[in-house]
XYZ file of C-alpha atoms in Angstrom:
572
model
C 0.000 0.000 0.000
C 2.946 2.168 0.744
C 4.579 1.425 -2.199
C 1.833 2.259 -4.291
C 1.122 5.878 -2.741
C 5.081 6.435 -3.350
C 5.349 5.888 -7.068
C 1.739 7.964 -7.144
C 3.819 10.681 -5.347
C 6.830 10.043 -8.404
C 4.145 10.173 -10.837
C 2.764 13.421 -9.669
C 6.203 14.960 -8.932
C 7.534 13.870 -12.664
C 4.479 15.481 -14.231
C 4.826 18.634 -12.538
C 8.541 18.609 -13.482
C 7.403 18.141 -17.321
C 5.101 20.816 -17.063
C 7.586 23.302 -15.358
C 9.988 22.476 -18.637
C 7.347 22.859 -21.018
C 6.830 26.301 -18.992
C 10.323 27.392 -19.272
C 10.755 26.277 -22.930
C 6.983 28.098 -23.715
C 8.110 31.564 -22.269
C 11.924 31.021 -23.602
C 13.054 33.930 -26.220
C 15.971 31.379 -27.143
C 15.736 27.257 -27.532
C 18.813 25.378 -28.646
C 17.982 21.286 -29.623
C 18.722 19.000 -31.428
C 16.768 18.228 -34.592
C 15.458 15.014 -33.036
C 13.935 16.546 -29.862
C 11.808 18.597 -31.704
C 9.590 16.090 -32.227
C 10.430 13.244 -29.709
C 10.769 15.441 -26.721
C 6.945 15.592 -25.117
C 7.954 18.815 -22.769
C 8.856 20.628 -26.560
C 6.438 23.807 -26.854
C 3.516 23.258 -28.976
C 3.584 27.179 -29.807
C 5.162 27.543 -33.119
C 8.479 29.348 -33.451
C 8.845 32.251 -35.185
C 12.248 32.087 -36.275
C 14.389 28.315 -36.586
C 17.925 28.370 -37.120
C 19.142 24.924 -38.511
C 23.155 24.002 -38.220
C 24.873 21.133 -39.411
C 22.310 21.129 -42.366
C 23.681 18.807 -44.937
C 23.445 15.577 -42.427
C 19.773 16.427 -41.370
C 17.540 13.541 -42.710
C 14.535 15.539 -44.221
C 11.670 14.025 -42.691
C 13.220 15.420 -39.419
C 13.916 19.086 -41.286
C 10.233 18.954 -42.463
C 9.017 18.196 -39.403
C 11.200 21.092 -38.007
C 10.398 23.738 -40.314
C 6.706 22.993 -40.475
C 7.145 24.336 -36.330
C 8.399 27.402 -37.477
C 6.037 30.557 -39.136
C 8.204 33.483 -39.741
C 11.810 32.764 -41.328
C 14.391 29.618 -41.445
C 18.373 30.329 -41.826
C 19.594 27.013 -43.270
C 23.295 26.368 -42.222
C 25.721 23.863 -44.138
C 28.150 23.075 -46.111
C 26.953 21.400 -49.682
C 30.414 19.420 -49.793
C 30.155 17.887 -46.654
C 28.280 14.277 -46.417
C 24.409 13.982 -46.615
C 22.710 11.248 -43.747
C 23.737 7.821 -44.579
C 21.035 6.057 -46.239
C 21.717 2.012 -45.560
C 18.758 0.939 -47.796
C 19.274 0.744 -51.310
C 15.919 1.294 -52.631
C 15.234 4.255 -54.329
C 12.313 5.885 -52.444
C 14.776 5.878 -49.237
C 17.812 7.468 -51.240
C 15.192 9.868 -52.231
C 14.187 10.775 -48.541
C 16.406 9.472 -46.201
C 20.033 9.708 -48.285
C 19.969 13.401 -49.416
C 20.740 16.779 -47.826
C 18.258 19.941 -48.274
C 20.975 21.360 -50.024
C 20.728 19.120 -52.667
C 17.086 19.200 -53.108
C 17.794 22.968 -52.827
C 19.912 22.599 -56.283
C 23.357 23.505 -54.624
C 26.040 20.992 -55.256
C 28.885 23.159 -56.082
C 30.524 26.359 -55.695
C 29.184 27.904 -59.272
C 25.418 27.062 -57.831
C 25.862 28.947 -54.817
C 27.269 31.829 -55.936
C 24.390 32.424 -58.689
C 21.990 31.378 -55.847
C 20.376 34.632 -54.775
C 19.056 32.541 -51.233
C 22.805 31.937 -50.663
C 24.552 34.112 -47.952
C 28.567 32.453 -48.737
C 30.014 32.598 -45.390
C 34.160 33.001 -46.746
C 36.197 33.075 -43.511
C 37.575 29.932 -42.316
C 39.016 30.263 -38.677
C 39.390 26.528 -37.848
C 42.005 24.932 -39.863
C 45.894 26.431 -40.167
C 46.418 28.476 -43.596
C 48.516 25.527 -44.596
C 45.996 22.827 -43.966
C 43.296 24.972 -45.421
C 45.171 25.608 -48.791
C 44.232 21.819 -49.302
C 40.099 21.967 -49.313
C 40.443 25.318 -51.100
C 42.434 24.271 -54.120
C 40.759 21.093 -54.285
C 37.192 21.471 -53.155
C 36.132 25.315 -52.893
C 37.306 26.805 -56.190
C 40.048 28.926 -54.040
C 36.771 31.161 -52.427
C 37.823 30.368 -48.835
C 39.428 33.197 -47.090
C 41.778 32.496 -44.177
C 41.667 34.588 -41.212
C 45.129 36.228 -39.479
C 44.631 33.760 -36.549
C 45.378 31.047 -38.859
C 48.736 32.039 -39.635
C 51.981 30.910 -38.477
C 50.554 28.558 -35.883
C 52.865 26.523 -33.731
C 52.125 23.297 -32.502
C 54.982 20.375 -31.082
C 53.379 17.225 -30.879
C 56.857 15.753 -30.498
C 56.430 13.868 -34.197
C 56.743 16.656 -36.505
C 56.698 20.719 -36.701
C 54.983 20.455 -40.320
C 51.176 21.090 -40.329
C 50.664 18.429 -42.801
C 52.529 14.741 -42.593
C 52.510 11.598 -45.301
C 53.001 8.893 -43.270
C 54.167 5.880 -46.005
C 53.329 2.427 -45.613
C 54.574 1.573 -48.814
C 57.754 -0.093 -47.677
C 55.879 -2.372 -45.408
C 53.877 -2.994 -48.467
C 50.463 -3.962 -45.749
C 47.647 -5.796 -47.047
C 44.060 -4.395 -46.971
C 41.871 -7.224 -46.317
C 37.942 -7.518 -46.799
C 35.749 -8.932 -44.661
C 32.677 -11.328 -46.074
C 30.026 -8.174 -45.554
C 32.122 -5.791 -47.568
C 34.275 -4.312 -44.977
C 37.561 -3.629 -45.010
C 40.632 -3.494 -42.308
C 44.651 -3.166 -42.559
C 46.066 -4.505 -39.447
C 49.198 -2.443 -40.170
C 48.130 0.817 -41.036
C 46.028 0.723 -37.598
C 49.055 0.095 -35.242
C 50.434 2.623 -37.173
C 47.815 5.276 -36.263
C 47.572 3.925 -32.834
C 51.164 4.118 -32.263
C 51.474 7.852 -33.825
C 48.738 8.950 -31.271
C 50.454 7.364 -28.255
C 53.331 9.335 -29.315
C 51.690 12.256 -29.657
C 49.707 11.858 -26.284
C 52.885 11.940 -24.651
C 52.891 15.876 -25.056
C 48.964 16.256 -24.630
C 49.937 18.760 -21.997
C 51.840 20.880 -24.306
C 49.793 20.679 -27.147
C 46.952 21.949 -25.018
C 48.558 24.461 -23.805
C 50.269 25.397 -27.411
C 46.213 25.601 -28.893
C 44.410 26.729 -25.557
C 42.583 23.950 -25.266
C 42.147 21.911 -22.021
C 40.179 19.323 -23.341
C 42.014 18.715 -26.475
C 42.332 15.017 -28.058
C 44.156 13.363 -30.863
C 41.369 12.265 -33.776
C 42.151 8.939 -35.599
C 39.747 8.942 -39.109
C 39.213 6.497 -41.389
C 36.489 5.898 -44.055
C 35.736 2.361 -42.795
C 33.944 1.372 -39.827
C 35.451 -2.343 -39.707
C 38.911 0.001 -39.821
C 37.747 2.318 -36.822
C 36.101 -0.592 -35.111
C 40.129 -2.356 -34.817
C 41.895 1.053 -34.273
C 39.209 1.915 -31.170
C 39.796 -1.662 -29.737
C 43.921 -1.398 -29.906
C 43.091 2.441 -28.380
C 40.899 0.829 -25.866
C 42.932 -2.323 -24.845
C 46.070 0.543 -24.647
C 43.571 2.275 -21.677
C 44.379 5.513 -24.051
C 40.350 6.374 -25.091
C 40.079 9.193 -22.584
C 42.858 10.997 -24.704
C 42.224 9.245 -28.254
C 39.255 9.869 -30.180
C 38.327 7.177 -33.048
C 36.044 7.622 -35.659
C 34.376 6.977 -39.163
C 34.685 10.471 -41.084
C 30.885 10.293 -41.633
C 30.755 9.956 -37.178
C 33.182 12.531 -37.085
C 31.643 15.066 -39.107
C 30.644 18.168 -37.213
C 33.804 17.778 -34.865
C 36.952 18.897 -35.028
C 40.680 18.139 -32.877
C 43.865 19.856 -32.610
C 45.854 17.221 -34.606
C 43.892 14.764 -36.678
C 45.540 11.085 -38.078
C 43.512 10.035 -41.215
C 43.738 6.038 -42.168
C 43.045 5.498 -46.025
C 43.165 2.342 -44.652
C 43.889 1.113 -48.690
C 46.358 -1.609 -49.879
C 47.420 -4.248 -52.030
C 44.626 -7.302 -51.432
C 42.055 -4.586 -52.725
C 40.690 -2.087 -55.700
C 40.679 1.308 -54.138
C 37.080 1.709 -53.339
C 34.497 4.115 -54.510
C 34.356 5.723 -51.226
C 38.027 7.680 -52.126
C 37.624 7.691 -55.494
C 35.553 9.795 -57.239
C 35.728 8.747 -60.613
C 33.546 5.717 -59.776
C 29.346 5.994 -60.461
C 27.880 7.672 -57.510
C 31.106 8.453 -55.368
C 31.229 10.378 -52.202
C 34.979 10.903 -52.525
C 35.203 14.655 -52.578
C 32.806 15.188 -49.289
C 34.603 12.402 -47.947
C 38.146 13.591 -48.298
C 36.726 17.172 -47.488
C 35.211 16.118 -44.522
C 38.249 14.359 -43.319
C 40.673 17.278 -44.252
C 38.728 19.811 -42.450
C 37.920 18.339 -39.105
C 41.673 19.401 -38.004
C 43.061 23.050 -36.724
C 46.950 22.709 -36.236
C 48.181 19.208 -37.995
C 46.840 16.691 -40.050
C 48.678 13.319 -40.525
C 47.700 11.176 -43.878
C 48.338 7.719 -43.526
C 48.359 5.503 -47.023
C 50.225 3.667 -49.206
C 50.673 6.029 -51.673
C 52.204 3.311 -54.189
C 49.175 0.909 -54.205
C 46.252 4.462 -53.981
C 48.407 5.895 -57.393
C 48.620 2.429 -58.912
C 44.751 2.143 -58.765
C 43.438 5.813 -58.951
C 42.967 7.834 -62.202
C 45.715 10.447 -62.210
C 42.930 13.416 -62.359
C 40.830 11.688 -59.638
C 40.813 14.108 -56.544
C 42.791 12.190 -53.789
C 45.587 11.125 -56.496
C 45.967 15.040 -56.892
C 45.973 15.292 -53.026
C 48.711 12.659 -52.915
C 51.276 14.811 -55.207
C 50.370 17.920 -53.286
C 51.124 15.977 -50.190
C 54.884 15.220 -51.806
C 54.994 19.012 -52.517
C 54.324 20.555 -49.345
C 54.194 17.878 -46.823
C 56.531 16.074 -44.326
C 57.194 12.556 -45.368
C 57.722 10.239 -43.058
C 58.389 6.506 -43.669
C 55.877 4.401 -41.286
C 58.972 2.479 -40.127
C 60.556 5.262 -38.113
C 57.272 4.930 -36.043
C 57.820 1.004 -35.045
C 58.837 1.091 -31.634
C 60.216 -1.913 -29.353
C 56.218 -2.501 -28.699
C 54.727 -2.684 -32.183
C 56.109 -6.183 -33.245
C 54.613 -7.609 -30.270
C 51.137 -5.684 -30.790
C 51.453 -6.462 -34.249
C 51.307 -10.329 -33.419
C 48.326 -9.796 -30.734
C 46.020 -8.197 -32.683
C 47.470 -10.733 -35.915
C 46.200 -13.261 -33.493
C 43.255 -11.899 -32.541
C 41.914 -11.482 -36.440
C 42.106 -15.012 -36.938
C 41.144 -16.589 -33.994
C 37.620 -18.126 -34.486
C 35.836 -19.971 -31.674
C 38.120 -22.575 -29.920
C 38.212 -26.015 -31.275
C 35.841 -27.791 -28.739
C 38.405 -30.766 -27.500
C 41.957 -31.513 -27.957
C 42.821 -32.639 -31.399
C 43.882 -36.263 -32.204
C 45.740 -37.407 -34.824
C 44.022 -38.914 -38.005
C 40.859 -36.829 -36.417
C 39.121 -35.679 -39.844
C 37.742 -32.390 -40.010
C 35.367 -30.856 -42.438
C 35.349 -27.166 -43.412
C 32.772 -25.975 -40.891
C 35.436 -27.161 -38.121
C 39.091 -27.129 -39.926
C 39.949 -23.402 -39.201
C 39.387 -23.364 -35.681
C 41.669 -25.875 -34.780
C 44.169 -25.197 -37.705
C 44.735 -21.408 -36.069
C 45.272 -23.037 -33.117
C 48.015 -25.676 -34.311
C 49.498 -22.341 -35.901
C 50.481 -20.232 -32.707
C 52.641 -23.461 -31.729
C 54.936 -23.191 -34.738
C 58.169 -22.530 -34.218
C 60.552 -23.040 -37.028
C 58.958 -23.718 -40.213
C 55.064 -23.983 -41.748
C 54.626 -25.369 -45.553
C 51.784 -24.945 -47.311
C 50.458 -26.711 -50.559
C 47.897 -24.945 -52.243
C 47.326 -25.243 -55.960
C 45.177 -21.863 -55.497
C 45.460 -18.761 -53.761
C 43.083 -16.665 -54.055
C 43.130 -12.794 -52.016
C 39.806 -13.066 -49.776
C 41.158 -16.055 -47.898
C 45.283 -15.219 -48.131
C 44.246 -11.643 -46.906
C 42.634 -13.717 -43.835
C 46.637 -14.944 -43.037
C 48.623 -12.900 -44.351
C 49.594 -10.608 -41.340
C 49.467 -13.492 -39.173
C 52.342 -14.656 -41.332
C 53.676 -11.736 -41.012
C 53.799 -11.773 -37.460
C 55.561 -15.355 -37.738
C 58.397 -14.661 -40.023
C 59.449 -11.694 -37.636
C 59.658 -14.184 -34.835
C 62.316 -16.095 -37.208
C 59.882 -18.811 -38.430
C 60.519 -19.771 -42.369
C 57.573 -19.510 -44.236
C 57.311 -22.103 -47.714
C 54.256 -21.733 -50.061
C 53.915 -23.726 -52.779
C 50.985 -22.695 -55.351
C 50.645 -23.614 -59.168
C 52.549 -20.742 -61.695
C 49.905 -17.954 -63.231
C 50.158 -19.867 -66.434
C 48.516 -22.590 -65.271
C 45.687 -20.475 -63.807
C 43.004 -18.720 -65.340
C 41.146 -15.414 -65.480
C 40.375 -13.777 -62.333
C 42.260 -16.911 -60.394
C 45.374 -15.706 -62.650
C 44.947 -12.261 -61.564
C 44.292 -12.755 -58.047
C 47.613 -15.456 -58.124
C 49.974 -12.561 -59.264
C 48.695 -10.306 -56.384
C 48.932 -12.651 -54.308
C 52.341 -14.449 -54.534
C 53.686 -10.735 -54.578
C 52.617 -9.832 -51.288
C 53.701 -13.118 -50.000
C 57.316 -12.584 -51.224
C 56.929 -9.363 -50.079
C 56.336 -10.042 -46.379
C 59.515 -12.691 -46.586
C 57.828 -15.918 -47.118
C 59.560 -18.254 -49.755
C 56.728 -18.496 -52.774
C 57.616 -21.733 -54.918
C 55.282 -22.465 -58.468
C 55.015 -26.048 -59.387
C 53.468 -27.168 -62.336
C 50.686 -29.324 -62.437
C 50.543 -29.636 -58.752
C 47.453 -30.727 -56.882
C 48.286 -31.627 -53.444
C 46.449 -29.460 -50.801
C 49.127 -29.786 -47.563
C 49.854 -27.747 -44.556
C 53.382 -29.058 -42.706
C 53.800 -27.321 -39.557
C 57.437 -27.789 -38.005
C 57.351 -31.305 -38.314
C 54.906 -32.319 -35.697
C 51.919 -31.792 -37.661
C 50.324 -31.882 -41.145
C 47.145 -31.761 -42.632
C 45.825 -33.145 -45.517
C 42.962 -33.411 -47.718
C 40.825 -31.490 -50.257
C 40.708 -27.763 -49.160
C 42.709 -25.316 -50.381
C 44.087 -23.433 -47.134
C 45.221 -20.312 -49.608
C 41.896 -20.081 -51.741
C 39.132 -22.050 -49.624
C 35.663 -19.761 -49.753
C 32.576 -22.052 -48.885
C 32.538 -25.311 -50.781
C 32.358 -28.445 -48.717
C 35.703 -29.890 -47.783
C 38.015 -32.568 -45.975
C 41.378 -32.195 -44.350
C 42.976 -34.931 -42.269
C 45.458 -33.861 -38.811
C 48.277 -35.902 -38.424
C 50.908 -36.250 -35.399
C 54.141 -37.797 -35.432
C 57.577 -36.902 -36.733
C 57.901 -39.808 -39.360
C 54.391 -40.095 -40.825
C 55.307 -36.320 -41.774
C 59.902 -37.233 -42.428
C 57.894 -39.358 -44.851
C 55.179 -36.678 -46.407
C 57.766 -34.542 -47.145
C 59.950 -36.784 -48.982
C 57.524 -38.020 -50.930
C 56.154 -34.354 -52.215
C 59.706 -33.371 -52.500
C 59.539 -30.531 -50.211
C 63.654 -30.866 -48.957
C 64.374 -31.392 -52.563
C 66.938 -28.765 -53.940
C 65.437 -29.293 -57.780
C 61.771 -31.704 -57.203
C 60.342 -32.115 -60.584
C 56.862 -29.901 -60.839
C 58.949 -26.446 -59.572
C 58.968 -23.780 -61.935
C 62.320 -21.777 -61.649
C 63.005 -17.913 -61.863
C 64.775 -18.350 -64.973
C 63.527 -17.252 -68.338
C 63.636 -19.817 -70.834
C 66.007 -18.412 -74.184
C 63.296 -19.756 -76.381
C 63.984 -23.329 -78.431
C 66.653 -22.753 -81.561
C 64.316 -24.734 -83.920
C 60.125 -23.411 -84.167
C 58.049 -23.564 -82.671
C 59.466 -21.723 -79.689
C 58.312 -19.440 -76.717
C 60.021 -16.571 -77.771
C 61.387 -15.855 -73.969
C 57.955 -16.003 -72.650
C 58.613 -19.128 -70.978
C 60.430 -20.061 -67.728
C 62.376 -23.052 -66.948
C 60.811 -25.823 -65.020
C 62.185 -29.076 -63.383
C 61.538 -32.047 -65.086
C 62.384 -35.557 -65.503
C 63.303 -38.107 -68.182
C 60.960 -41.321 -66.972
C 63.357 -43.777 -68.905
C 66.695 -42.639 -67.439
C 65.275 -41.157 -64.510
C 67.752 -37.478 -65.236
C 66.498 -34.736 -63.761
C 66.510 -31.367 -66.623
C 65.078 -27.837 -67.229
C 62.311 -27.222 -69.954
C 60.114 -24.569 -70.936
C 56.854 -23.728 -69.251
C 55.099 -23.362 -72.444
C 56.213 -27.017 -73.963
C 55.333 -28.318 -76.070
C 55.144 -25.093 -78.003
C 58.331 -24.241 -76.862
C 60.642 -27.859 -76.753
C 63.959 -25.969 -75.332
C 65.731 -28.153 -72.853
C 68.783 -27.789 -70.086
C 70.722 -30.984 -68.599
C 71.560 -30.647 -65.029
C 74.634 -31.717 -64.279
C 74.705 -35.009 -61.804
C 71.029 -34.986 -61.399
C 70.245 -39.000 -61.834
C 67.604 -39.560 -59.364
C 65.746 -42.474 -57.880
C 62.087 -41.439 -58.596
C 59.426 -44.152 -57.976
């Protein structure tokens, strides 16, 4: 009974409370909401404005403009920016793009510079205060037709961060070469390009004091960008798991939009593994590039920091499009900084954790035995798990690679060849491969040489093995470098001469085995047909005298041959 008159009491005291608000808000000369309370908050006046004032314009969905304006009787003072990013719109259907993925400005008619100047409703605020003259220079060339003006305060600003005294920085990965990988709903992450940010922050942070003081701002962070939100999502974890989020603010640039920090990092996130995506590149259909890059440019006041490999983003972007211009003006005017003079005594063993951490799955549900069979549904668990035991050498047989799956192990091989281990992949030449599979081969064995591992192309091969040290193999019909979802067996095996004995047989400690294709271009046969040097040299064998030779890839268009000398063999 009690109880009941107390939460009457609540009841009574809440309403009364509501009403008081709505008072206060009813009699107010000024109210400043968001757009969302307008209509969600019940203690909102009923009483119709007579003036609304509407920031951040270009991300207001318009239902919840509509709704907004339709409170208001006298006048409306629209504020945005038409090259900053509209709401984001996840349906694809065109009735939501219609009301859900555009900004009033662009139902307005005012997409560019040239519309807003002939726009007679358009008051062009000039004056940029935010970003340093240097910084600025960037959006203005690129973006705003050189209309921005820069005011005094922007000028000569000093900031020491304790990285660099430049205002704008290329960080470049490209020596690390780091793989972009993408994940089965269409995301993408680079392990390496996020320690990278993560570690340029914590170096920063360690003069947060400073750089407060330097831009008078007590409650300055460091922003960390990046287009992707599977990208963010790993950056805010390492951040997090570093206990560094009070002082290190991640974000998506469409999240970040509307704020703005001291020093910003941007992650372009891009690299071999992937096509530069239509999100940074605006010569693709229905691109967002230019309020992307805008966005991200002009969230920072004293430093911005681009991190990319500029290689891979030049290799893949039209010259005109808008970020490959960026890049060169970067070389021009920028710092450059190679990404390696970042790696300190930490960042190897981070690099491994979070390596780790991307391709651990679910925990194989008992101890594996040997002979156990596995199917695909239950393989990778426990295969990741015989992995983090290696310690000297993993081999790997797969006739296909293909860059979805490799880009699932790559930086966990990574991770193992700079804790000494030797890396072997064997994989079928390009030749011998077709279409996309060719394609995705050459990519592929690149960044595999790349990272250190040894890459060997035999012919004809068909064997899908994995040899780790030589405690363990697997064996069976899925291809570890190019599996996607077809239905599978691989066998686990234990014991030091069931496996002496697997690699003897496949040749694997073999300094010629028949099947590998060499380095060596083949000179082309003396008598036609021949290969005309398009052909390399490949180990084979005479079945009659059992000799060991080199001939060309391409035979038997091409029927050039090389005797090695002592190379009898005994070959069952």
């Amino acid at each position: 009974m009690r109880k009941d008159i107390v939460l009457a009491r609540i009841a009574e005291i809440n309403t009364q409370l509501d009403e008081l608000q709505k008072k206060i808000l009813s009699e107010a000369k000024l109210v400043a909401t968001t757009l969302t309370k307008t209509f969600v908050a019940k203690q909102f006046p009923d009483k119709p404005f007579d003036v609304l004032i509407l920031d951040e314009a270009s991300m207001s969905p318009l239902p919840h403009l509509y709704w907004a304006i339709s409170r208001c009787c006298e006048f409306v003072t629209i504020v945005g920016d038409f090259l900053q990013l509209p709401p984001i719109c996840i349906a694809k259907e065109t009735m939501a793009h219609k009301w859900l993925g555009r900004s009033i400005l662009e139902v307005l008619g005012i997409n560019s510079v040239k519309e807003a100047l002939s726009d007679h409703r358009i008051n062009l605020l000039k004056k940029q205060y935010r970003m340093a003259h240097e910084i600025s220079t960037i959006p203005n060339r690129f973006f705003y037709e050189n209309k921005l003006e820069d005011d005094l305060s922007t000028f000569n600003r000093r900031l020491d961060d304790g990285v660099s005294d430049s205002p704008l920085v290329l960080i470049e990965t490209a020596t690390m070469n780091p793989w972009c990988s993408r994940l089965s709903t269409g995301g993408r992450f680079n392990l390496y390009n996020a320690l990278v940010c993560a570690t340029l922050a914590r170096k920063i942070i360690a003069n947060i004091e400073r750089i407060r003081k330097d831009c008078n701002n007590p409650n300055a962070k460091v922003g960390i960008i990046t287009p992707y939100k599977d990208q963010a999502r790993l950056i805010n974890k390492i951040i997090m798991d570093w206990k560094l989020s009070d002082l290190i603010r991640v974000s998506t640039v469409h999240r970040f939009q509307g704020g703005e920090e001291p020093i910003i990092i941007f992650d372009s996130c891009e690299g071999p593994g992937v096509r530069v995506a239509p999100m940074l590149d605006d010569t693709k259909h229905d691109s967002d590039a230019r309020l992307v890059l805008n966005v991200a440019i002009t969230r920072t006041k004293n430093r911005f920091y681009f991190v990319g490999h500029t290689k891979h983003l030049l290799s893949d972007l039209h010259r005109d499009s808008v970020l490959a211009r960026i890049i060169h003006y970067f070389y021009e005017e920028a710092e450059v900084l190679d990404s390696g003079t970042l790696v300190d005594k930490y960042f190897t063993t981070d690099f491994e954790k979070w390596a780790d951490a991307l391709i651990s799955t679910t925990s194989a549900t008992r101890e594996p035995f040997s002979g156990d069979l596995h199917t695909e549904k239950n393989f990778w668990q426990t295969f990741y798990q015989d992995l983090k035991i290696v310690k000297e050498r993993l081999i790997i047989l797969s006739p296909f690679v293909t860059v979805q799956r490799s880009g699932r192990l790559i930086d966990y091989f990574r991770a193992m060849i700079e804790r000494g281990i030797e890396i072997r992949i064997y994989t079928r030449p390009k030749k011998q491969q077709t279409g996309e599979m060719a394609n995705q081969a050459d990519i592929v064995i690149e960044q595999l040489r790349g990272i250190g591992a040894r890459v060997i192309e035999r012919r004809s091969m068909h064997q899908k093995v994995a040899i780790l040290d030589k405690a363990i193999a697997w064996e069976g019909s899925l291809n570890i470098l190019s599996h996607r979802d077809t239905g599978e067996q691989m066998r686990r095996l234990e014991g030091q001469s069931a496996i002496e004995d697997i690699i003897k047989n496949l040749e694997l400690d073999e300094d010629m085995p028949v099947g590998n294709q060499t380095e060596e271009k083949c000179p082309g046969s003396e008598l036609p047909p021949t290969c005309n040097g398009s052909g390399y040299l490949v180990v084979r064998i005479n079945k009659k005298s059992k000799q060991i030779f080199l001939g060309c890839s391409t035979y038997p268009r091409c029927k050039y041959t090389k005797h090695i000398t002592g190379s009898s063999r005994s070959h069952s």
